[in-house]
Coordinates of C-alpha atoms in Angstrom, one line a residue:
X1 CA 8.5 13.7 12.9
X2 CA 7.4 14.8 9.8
X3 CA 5.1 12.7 7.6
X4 CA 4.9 12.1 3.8
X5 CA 1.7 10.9 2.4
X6 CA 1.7 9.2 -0.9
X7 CA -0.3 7.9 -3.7
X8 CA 1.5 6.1 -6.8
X9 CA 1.3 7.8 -9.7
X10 CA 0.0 4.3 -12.0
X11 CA -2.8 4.2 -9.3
X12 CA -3.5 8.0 -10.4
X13 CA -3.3 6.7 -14.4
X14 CA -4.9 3.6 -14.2
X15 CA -8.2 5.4 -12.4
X16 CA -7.9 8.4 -15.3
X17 CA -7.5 10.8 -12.1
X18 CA -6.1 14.1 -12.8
X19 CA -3.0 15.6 -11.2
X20 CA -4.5 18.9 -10.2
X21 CA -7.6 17.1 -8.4
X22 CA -8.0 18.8 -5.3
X23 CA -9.4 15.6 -3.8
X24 CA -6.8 13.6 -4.8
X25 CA -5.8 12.1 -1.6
X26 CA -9.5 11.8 -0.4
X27 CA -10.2 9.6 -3.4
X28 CA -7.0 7.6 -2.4
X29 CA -8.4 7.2 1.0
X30 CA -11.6 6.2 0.1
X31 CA -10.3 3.4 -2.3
X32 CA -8.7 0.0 -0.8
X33 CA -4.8 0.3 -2.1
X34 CA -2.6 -1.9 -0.8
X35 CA 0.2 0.0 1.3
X36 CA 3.0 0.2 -2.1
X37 CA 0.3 2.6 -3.6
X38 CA -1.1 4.8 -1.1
X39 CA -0.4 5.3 2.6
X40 CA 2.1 7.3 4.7
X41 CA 5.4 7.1 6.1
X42 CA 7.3 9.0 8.8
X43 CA 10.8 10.6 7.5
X44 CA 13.5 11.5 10.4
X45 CA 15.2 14.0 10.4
X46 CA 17.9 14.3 7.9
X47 CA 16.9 11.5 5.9
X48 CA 15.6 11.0 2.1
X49 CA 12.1 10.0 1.7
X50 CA 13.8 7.6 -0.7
X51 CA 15.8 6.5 2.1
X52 CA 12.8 6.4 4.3
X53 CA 10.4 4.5 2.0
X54 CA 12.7 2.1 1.7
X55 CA 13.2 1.6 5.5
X56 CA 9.5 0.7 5.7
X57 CA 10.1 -2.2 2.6
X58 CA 8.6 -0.1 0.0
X59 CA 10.5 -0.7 -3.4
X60 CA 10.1 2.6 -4.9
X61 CA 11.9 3.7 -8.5
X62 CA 15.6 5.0 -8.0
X63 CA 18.7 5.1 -10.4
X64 CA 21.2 7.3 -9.4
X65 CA 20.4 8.3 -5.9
X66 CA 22.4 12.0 -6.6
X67 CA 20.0 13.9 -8.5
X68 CA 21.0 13.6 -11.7
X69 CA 18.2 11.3 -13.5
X70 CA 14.5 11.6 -12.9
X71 CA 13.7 8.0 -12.0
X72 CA 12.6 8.8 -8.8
X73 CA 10.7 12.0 -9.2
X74 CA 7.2 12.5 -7.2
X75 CA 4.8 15.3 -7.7
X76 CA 4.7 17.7 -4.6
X77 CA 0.5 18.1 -4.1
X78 CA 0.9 19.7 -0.3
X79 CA 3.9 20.9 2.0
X80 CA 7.5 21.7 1.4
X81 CA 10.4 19.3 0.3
X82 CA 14.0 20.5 0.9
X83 CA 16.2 18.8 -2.1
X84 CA 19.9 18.6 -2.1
X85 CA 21.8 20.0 -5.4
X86 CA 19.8 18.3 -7.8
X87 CA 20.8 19.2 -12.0
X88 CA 17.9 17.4 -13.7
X89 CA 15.0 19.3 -13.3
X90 CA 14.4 22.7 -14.9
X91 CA 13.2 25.5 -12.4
X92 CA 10.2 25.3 -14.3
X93 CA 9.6 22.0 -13.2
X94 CA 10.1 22.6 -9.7
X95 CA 8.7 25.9 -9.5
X96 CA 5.5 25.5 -12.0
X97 CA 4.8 21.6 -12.3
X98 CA 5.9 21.0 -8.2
X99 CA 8.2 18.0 -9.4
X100 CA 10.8 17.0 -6.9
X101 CA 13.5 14.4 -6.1
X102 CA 12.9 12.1 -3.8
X103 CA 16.4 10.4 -3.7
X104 CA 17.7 13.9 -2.5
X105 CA 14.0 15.6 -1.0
X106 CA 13.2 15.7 2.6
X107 CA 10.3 16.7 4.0
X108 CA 10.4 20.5 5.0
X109 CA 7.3 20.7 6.6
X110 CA 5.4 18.2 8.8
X111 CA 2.8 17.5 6.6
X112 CA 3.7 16.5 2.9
X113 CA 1.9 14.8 0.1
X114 CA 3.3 13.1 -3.1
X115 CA 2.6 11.2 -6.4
X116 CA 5.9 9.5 -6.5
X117 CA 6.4 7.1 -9.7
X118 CA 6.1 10.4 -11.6
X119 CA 8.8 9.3 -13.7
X120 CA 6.0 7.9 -16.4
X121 CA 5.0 11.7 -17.3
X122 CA 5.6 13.1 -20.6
X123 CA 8.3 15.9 -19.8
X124 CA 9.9 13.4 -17.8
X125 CA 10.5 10.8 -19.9
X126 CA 13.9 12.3 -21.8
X127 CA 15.7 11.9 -17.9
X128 CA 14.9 8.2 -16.8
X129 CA 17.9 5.7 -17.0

């Protein structure tokens, strides 16, 4: 079952971290975050990691839930996530900044990590509801 490791991007902010840190998630681990911020959660097969947050009482940011606002948007640091047709994001932003969906992403590799709460970035900004 695939897992999704996550850190919350106003953790990242609030710490003045940068977003291309390699050790990112080392510096997560090494910190004392309560669960919300930083942690891991298993996603089964066929299901959101919206969907799978959720499941596991995390109350993370959502609008639309069909990939057409950027309220949920994470930061993809490590893995693969498969999103449904999403018509927000610029290929750009997928292909050069790693921004995905999470409403619509599923993990397409075992191994995943995110910033989700990416919603607060600049370039963003224009597509939260």
């Amino acid at each position: 079952m695939p897992t999704v490791e996550y850190l919350n991007y106003e953790v990242l902010d609030d710490h003045g971290w940068a977003m291309d840190d390699d050790d990112l998630f080392g510096k997560a681990a090494d910190e004392d975050f309560n669960e919300e911020d930083y942690g891991t959660i298993e996603v089964n097969p066929g299901e959101y990691i919206l969907e799978a947050a959720e499941a596991q009482g995390y109350d993370w940011p959502f609008s639309c839930r069909a990939g057409a606002c950027a309220n949920c948007a994470a930061i993809l640091k490590e893995g693969e996530i498969e999103m449904d047709m999403q018509q927000i994001l610029s290929d750009e932003e997928v292909e050069d900044r790693n921004v995905r969906l999470t409403c619509i992403g599923s993990p397409g590799d075992d191994d995943v990590k995110i910033v989700y709460n990416a919603k607060h970035l600049d370039y963003l900004q224009n597509r939260v509801i």
